[in-house]
Short mmCIF file of C-alpha atoms and ligand atoms in Angstrom, two decimals:
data_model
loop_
_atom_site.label_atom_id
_atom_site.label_comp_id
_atom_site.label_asym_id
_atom_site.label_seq_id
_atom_site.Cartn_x
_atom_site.Cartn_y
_atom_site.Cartn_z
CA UNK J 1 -5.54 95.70 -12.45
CA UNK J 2 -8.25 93.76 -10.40
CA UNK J 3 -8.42 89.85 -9.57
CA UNK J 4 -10.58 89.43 -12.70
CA UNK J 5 -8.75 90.78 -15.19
CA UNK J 6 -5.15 89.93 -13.99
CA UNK J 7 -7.07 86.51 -13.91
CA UNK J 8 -7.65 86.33 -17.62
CA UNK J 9 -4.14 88.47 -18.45
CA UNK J 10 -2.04 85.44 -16.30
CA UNK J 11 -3.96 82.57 -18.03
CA UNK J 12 -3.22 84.44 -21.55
CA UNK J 13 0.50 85.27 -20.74
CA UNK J 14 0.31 81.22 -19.94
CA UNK J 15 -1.26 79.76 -23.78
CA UNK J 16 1.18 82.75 -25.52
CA UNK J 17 4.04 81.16 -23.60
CA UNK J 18 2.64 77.96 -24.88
CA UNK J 19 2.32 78.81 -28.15
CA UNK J 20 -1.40 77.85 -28.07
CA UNK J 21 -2.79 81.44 -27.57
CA UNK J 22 -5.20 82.13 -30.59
CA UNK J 23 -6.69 85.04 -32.38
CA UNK J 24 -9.69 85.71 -34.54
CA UNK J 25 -8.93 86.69 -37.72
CA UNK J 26 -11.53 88.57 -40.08
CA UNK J 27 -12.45 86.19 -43.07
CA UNK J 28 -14.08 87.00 -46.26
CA UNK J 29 -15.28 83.92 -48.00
CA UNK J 30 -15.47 85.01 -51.32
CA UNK J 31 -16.70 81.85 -52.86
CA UNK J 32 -16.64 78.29 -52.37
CA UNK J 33 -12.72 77.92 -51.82
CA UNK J 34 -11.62 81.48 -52.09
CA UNK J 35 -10.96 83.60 -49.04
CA UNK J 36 -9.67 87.35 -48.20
CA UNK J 37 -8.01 87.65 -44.89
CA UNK J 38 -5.46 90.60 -43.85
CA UNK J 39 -5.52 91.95 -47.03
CA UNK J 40 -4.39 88.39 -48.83
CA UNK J 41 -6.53 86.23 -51.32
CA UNK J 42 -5.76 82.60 -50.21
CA UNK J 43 -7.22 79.14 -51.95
CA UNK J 44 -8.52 77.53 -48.29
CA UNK J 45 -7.67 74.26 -47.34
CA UNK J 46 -9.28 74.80 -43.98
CA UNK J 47 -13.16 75.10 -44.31
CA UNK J 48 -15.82 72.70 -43.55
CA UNK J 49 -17.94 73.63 -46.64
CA UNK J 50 -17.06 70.38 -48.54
CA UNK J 51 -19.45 70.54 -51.15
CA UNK J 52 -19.25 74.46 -51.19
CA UNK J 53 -22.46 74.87 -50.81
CA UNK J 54 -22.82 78.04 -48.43
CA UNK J 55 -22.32 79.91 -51.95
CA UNK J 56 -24.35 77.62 -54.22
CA UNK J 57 -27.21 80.61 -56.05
CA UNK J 58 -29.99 77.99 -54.82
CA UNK J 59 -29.23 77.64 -51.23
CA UNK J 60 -28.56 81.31 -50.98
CA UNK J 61 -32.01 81.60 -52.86
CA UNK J 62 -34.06 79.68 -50.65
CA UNK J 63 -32.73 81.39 -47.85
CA UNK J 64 -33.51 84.63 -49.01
CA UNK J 65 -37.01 83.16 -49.93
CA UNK J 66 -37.50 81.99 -46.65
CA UNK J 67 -36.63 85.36 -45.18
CA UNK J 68 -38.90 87.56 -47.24
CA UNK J 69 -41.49 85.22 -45.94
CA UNK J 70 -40.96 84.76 -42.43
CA UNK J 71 -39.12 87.27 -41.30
CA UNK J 72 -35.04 87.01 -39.92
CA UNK J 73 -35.33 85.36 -36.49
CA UNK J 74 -37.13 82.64 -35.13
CA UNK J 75 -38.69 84.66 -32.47
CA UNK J 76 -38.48 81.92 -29.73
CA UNK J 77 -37.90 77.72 -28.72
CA UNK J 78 -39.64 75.68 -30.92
CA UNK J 79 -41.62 74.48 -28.04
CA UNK J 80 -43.07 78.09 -28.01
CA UNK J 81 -43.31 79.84 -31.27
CA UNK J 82 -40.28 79.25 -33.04
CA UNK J 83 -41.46 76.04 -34.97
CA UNK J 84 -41.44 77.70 -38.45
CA UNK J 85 -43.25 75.18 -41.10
CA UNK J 86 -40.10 74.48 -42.53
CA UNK J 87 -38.99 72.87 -39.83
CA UNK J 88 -41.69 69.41 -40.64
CA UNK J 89 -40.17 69.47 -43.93
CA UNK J 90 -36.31 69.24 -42.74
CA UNK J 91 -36.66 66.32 -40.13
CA UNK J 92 -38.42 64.56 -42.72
CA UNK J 93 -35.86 64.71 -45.17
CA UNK J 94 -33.30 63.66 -42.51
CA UNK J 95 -34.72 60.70 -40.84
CA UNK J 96 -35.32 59.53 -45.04
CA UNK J 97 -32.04 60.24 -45.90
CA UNK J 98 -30.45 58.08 -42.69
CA UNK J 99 -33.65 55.86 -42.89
CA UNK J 100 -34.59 56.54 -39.13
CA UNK J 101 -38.02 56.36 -38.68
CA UNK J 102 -37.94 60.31 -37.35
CA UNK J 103 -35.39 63.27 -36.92
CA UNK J 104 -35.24 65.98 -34.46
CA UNK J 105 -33.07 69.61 -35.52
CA UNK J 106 -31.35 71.31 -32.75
CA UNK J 107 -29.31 74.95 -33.12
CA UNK J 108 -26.26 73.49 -33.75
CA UNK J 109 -24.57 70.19 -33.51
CA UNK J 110 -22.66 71.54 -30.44
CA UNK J 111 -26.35 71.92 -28.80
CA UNK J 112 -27.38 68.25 -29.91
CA UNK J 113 -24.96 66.82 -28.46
CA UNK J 114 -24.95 68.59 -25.20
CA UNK J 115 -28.73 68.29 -25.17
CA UNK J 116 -29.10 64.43 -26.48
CA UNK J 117 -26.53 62.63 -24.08
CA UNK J 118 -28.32 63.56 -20.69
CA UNK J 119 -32.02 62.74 -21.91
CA UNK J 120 -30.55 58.95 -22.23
CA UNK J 121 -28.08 58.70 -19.27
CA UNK J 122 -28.51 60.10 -15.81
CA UNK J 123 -26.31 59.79 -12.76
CA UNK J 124 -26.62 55.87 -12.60
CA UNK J 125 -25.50 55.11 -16.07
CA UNK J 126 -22.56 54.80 -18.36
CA UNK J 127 -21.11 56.83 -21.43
CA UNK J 128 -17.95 55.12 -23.29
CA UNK J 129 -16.42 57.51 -25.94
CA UNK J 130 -13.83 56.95 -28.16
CA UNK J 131 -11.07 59.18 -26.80
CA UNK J 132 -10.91 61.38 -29.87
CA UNK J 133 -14.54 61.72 -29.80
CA UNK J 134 -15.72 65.80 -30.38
CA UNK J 135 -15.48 68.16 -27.19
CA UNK J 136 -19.42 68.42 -27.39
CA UNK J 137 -19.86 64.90 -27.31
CA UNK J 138 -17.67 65.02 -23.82
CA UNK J 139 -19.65 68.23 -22.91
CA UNK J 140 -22.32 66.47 -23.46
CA UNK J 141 -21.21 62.95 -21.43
CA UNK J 142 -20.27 64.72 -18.64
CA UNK J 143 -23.41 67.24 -18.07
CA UNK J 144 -25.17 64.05 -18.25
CA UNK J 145 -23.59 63.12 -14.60
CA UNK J 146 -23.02 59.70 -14.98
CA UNK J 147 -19.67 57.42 -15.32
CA UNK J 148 -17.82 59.08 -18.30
CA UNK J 149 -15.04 56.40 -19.85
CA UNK J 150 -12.93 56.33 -22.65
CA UNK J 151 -11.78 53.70 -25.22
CA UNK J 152 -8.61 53.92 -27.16
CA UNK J 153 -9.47 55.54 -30.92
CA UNK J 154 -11.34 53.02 -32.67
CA UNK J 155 -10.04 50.08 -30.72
CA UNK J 156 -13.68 48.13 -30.41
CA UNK J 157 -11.67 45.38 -27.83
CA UNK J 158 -11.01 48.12 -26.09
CA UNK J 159 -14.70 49.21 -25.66
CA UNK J 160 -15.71 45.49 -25.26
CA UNK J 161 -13.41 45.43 -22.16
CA UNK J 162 -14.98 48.69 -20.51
CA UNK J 163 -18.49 47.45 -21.59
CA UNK J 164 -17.49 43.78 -19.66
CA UNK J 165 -16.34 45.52 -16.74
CA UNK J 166 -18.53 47.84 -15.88
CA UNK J 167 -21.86 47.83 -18.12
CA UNK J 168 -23.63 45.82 -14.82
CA UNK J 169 -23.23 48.18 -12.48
CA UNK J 170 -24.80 50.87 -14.28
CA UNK J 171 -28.97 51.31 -15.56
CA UNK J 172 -28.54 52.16 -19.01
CA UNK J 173 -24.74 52.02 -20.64
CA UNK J 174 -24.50 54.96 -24.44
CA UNK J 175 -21.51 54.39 -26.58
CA UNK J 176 -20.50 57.21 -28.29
CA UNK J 177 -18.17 58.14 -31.42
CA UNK J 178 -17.75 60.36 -34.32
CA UNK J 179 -18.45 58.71 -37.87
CA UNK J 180 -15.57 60.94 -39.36
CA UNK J 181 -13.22 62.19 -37.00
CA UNK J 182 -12.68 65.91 -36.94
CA UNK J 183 -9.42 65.84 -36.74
CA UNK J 184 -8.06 62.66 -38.54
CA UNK J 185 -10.05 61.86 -41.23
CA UNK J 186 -10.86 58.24 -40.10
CA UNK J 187 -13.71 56.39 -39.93
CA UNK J 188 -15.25 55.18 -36.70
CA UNK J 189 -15.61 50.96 -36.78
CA UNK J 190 -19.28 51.57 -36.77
CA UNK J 191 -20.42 47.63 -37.42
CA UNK J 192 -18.04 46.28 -34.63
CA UNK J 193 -19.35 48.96 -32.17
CA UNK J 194 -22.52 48.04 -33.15
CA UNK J 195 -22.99 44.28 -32.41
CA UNK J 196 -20.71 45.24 -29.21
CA UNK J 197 -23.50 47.52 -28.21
CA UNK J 198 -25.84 44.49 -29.01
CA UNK J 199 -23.88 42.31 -27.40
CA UNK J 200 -23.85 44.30 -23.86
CA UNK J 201 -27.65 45.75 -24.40
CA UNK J 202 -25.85 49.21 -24.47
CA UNK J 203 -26.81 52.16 -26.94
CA UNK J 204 -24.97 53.30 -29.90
CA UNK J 205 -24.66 56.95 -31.01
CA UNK J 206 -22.49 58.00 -33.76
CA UNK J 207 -21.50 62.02 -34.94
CA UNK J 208 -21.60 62.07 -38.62
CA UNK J 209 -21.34 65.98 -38.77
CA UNK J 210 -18.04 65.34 -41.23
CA UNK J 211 -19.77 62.56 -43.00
CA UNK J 212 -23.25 64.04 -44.11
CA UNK J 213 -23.20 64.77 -47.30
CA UNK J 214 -19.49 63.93 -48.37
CA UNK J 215 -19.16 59.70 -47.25
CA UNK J 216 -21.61 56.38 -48.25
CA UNK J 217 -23.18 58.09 -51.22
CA UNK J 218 -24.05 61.69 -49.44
CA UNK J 219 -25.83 59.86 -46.74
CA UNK J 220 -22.96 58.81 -44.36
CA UNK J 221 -20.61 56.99 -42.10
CA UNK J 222 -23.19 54.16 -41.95
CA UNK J 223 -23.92 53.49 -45.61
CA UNK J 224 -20.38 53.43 -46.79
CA UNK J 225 -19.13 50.48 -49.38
CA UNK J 226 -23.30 49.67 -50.39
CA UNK J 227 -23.95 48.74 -46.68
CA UNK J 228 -25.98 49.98 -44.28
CA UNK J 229 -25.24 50.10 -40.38
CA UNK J 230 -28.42 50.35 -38.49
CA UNK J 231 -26.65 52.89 -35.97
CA UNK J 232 -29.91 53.83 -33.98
CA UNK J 233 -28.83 57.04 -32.83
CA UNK J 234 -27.24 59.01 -35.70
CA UNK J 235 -26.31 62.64 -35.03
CA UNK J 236 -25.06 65.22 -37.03
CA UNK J 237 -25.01 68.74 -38.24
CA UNK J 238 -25.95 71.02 -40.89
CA UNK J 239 -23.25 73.44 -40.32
CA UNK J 240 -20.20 71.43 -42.68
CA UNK J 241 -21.15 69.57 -45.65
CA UNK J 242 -24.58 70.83 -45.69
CA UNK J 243 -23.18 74.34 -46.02
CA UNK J 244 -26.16 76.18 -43.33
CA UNK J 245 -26.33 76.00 -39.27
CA UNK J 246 -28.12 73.77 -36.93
CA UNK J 247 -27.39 69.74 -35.33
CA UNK J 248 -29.79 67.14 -35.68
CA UNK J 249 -30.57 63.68 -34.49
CA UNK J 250 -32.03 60.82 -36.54
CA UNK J 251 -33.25 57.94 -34.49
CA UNK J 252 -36.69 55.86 -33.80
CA UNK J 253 -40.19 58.21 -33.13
CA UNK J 254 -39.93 57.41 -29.52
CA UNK J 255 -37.07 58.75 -28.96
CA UNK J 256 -37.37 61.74 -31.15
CA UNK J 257 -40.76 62.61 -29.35
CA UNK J 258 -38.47 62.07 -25.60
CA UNK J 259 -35.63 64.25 -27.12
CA UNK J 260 -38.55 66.78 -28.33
CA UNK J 261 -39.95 66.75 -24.57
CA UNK J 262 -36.83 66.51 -22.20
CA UNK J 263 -33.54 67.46 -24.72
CA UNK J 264 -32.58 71.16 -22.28
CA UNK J 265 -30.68 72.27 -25.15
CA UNK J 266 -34.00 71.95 -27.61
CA UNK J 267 -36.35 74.00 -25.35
CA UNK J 268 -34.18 76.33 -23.47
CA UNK J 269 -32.82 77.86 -26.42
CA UNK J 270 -34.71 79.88 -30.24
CA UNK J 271 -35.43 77.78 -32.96
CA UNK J 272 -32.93 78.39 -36.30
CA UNK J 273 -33.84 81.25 -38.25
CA UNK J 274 -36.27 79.90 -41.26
CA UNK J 275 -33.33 81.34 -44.01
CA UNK J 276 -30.83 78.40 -42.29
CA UNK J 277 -33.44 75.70 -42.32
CA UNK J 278 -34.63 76.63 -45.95
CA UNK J 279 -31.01 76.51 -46.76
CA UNK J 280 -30.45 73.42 -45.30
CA UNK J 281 -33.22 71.78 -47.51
CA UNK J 282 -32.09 73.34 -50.33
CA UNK J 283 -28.33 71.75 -49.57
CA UNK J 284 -29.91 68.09 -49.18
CA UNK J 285 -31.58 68.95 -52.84
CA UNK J 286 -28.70 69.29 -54.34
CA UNK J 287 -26.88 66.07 -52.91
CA UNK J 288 -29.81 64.26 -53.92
CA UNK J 289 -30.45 65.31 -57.21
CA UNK J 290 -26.53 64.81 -57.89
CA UNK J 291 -25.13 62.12 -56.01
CA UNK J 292 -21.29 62.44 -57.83
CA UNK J 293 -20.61 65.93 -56.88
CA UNK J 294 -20.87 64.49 -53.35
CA UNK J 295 -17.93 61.70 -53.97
CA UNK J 296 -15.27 65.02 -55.36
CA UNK J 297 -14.53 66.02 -51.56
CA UNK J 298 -12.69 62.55 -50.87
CA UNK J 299 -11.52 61.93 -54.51
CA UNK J 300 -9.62 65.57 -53.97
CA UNK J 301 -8.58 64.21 -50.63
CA UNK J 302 -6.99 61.27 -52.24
CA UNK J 303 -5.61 62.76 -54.55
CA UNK J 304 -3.88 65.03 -51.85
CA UNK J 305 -2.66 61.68 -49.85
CA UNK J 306 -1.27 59.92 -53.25
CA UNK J 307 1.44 62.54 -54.05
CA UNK J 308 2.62 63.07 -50.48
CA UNK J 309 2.80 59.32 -49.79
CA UNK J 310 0.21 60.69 -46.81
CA UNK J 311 -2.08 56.68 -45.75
CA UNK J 312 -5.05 57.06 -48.43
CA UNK J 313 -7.87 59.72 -47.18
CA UNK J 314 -10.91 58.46 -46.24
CA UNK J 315 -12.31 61.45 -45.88
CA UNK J 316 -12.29 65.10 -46.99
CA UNK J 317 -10.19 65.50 -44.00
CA UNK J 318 -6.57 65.02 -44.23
CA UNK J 319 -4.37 65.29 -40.76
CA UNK J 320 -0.77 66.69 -41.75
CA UNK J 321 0.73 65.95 -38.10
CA UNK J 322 3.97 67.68 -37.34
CA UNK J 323 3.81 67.92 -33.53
CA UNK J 324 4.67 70.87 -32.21
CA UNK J 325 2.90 74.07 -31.92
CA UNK J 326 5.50 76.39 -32.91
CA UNK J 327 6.35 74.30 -35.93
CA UNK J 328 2.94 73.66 -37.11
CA UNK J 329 2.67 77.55 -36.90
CA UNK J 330 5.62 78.05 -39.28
CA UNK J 331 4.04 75.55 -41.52
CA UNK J 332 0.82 77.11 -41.61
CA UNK J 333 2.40 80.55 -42.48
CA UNK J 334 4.68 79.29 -45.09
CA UNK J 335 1.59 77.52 -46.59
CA UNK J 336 0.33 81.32 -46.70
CA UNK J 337 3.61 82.67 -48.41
CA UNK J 338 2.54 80.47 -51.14
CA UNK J 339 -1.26 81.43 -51.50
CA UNK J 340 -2.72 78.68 -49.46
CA UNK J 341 -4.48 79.07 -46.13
CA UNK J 342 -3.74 75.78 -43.83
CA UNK J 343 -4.76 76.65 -40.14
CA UNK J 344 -2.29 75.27 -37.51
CA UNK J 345 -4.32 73.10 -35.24
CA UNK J 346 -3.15 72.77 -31.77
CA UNK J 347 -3.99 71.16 -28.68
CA UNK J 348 -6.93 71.13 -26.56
CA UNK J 349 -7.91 70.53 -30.14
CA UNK J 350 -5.93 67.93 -30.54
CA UNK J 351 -3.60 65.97 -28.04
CA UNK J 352 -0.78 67.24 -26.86
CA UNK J 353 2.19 66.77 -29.45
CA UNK J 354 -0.37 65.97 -31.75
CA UNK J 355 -0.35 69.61 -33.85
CA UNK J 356 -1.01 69.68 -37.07
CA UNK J 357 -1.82 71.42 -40.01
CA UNK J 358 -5.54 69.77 -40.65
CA UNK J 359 -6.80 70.20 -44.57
CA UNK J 360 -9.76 69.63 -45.71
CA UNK J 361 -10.93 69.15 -49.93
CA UNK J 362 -13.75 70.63 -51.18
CA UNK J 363 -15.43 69.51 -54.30
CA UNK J 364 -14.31 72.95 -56.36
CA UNK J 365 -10.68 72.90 -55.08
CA UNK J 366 -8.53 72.85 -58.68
CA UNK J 367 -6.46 69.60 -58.97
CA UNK J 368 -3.69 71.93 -60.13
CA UNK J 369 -3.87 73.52 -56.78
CA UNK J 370 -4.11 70.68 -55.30
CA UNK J 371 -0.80 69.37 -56.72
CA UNK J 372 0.84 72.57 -56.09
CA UNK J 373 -0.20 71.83 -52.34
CA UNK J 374 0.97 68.58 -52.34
CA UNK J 375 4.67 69.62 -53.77
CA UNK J 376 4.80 71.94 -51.15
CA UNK J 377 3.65 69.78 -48.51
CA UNK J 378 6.55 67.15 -49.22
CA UNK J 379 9.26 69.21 -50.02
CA UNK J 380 9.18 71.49 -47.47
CA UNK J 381 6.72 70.32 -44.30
CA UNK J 382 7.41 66.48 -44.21
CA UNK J 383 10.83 66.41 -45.53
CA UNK J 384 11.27 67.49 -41.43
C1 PLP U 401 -17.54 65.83 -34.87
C2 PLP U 401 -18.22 67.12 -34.60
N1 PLP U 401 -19.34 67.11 -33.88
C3 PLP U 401 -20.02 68.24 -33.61
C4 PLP U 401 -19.55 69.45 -34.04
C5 PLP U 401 -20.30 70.69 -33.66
O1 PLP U 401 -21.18 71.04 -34.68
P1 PLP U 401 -21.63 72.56 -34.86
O2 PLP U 401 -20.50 73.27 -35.51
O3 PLP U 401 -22.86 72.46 -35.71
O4 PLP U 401 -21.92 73.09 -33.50
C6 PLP U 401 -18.41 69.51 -34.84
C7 PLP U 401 -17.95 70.79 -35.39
O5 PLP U 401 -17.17 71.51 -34.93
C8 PLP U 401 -17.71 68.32 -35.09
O6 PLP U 401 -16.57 68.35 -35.78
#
């Protein structure tokens, strides 16, 4: 064998012996919460598509609509050819939904952030992140070569601390954090980071890619309870709630025109194809036009926490931590004895001793099911 692969064969041997060696494994979604994989129909508990709306007949519609008419690909950067018409019609819809005076799309939220972190900070200035902030959002910090620090989760003393110590030696200081968090289910303490930001003339950013569509009324993490927090950088995606593909950023027209002339990850790369983007406005239709189906994912959620004495949901995402890898792996296939997929999540996902089995509500998920879940869930997974 040469270096290269006895290389990648020693780092595998390595995550097996870990038990954090993973594996694709072919997926038929068959509809909204359905899904065929190894031969087994299972009710998922593991998909992002909280409002199901990759199978809702209009999305899939418009995106066939869009691809009669323009054709499959985007055909280059938007900064070339790739700027498809629909694209005008999209960032419009964003920036009114989060009340930003413009929005800029990227290919995916993984791109945004990578792409909108290093237009704002360079070498001389600062990036705070909550420490269970996304891995883009750290991919992004750190190709943006300045200081990179983290705060404890959601602890805004914490941040004010970091921001004391160290804003003044740095040009421009970015705060960054998710809205929802991936992983947990909580919500980021968006006001206090806010008038900390404020307070320190420092930037905030927040990643509402699990709150879009699902949290404050469909709009998200900053219009929860009635009230609105003026985050002024508000980044998302299109790829979870919304049900298509692509990341976005909602924020003032002078910095969506800088993002639209220096974001690398915005001109070095092809526009979405027009079926996603079509797609996507069709999905933001639908929450608009019916703002209750958008509050099911998180009543299903709490309906999940209630009978497993889990702390309430406040999102569609509900952590089931159990710690180890192995164990969460046993959990997860048990889970699938019973007709329910649960993917074991496992670190660099989530910290070390931290693995869990990480479920996630959908608006169509049966509450039968759900109860079904829940008994199983107790009786057999926390009862440990
Ligand atoms: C908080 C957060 N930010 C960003 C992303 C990346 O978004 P995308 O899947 O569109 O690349 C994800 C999804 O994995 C996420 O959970």
């Amino acid at each position: 064998m040469g270096s290269l692969d006895s290389y990648a064969a020693a780092k595998l041997e390595d995550l097996e012996r870990r038990h954090q060696r993973r594996s694709l494994a072919d997926t038929v979604r068959e509809d909204g919460i359905w899904v065929e994989r190894n031969g087994r129909r299972l009710l998922s508990f593991s998909c992002n598509d909280y409002l199901n709306l990759t199978q809702h007949a209009k999305v899939k519609r418009a995106a066939i609509a869009a691809i009669e008419r323009y054709g499959a690909g985007s055909g280059a950067s938007r900064l070339v050819t790739g700027n498809h018409p629909l694209y005008t019609e999209l960032e419009s819809r964003l920036a009114k939904i989060k009340d930003t005076e413009a929005a800029v799309v990227f290919g995916s939220g993984y791109l945004a952030n990578s792409g909108i972190i290093p237009v704002l900070i360079g070498r001389d200035g600062l990036v705070l992140l909550d420490e269970l902030s996304h891995a883009c959002i750290y991919a992004g910090a750190q190709l943006s070569r300045g200081k990179v620090l983290t705060f404890r989760h959601n602890d805004v003393a914490h941040a004010g601390e970091l921001l004391a110590a160290h804003r003044a030696e740095h040009d421009h200081a970015l705060v960054v954090t998710d809205g929802v968090f991936s992983m947990d289910g909580d919500l980021a303490p968006l006001a206090g980071l806010l008038a900390l930001t404020q307070e320190h003339d420092a930037w905030l950013m927040s990643d509402d890619a699990h709150g879009l569509g699902v949290v404050g009324g469909g709009r998200g993490t900053s219009f929860i309870g009635g009230k609105h927090v003026e985050v002024p950088l508000q980044m998302g995606t299109l790829s979870k709630a919304i049900g298509a593909y692509g990341g976005y950023l909602c924020a003032s027209g002078a910095v969506i025109e800088l993002m639209r002339n220096r974001a690398r990850t915005l001109i070095y790369s092809t526009g979405l194809p027009p079926a996603i983007v079509a797609a996507a406005i069709a999905a933001l239709d639908i929450i608009e036009q019916d703002p209750d189906y958008a509050v099911l994912p998180v009543q299903k959620a709490r309906r999940f926490t209630r009978a497993t004495n889990l702390p309430e949901a406040q999102s569609p995402i509900v952590p089931v931590v159990i710690g180890a890898e192995e164990e969460t792996l046993a959990a997860s296939a048990l889970l699938a004895e019973h007709g329910f997929l649960a993917a074991a999540i496992r670190p660099p996902s989530v910290p070390t001793g931290g693995a869990r089995l990480r479920l996630t509500f959908t608006a169509q998920h049966p509450d039968e099911a759900i109860d079904r879940l829940a008994s199983l869930v107790r009786e057999k997974i926390l009862i440990h």
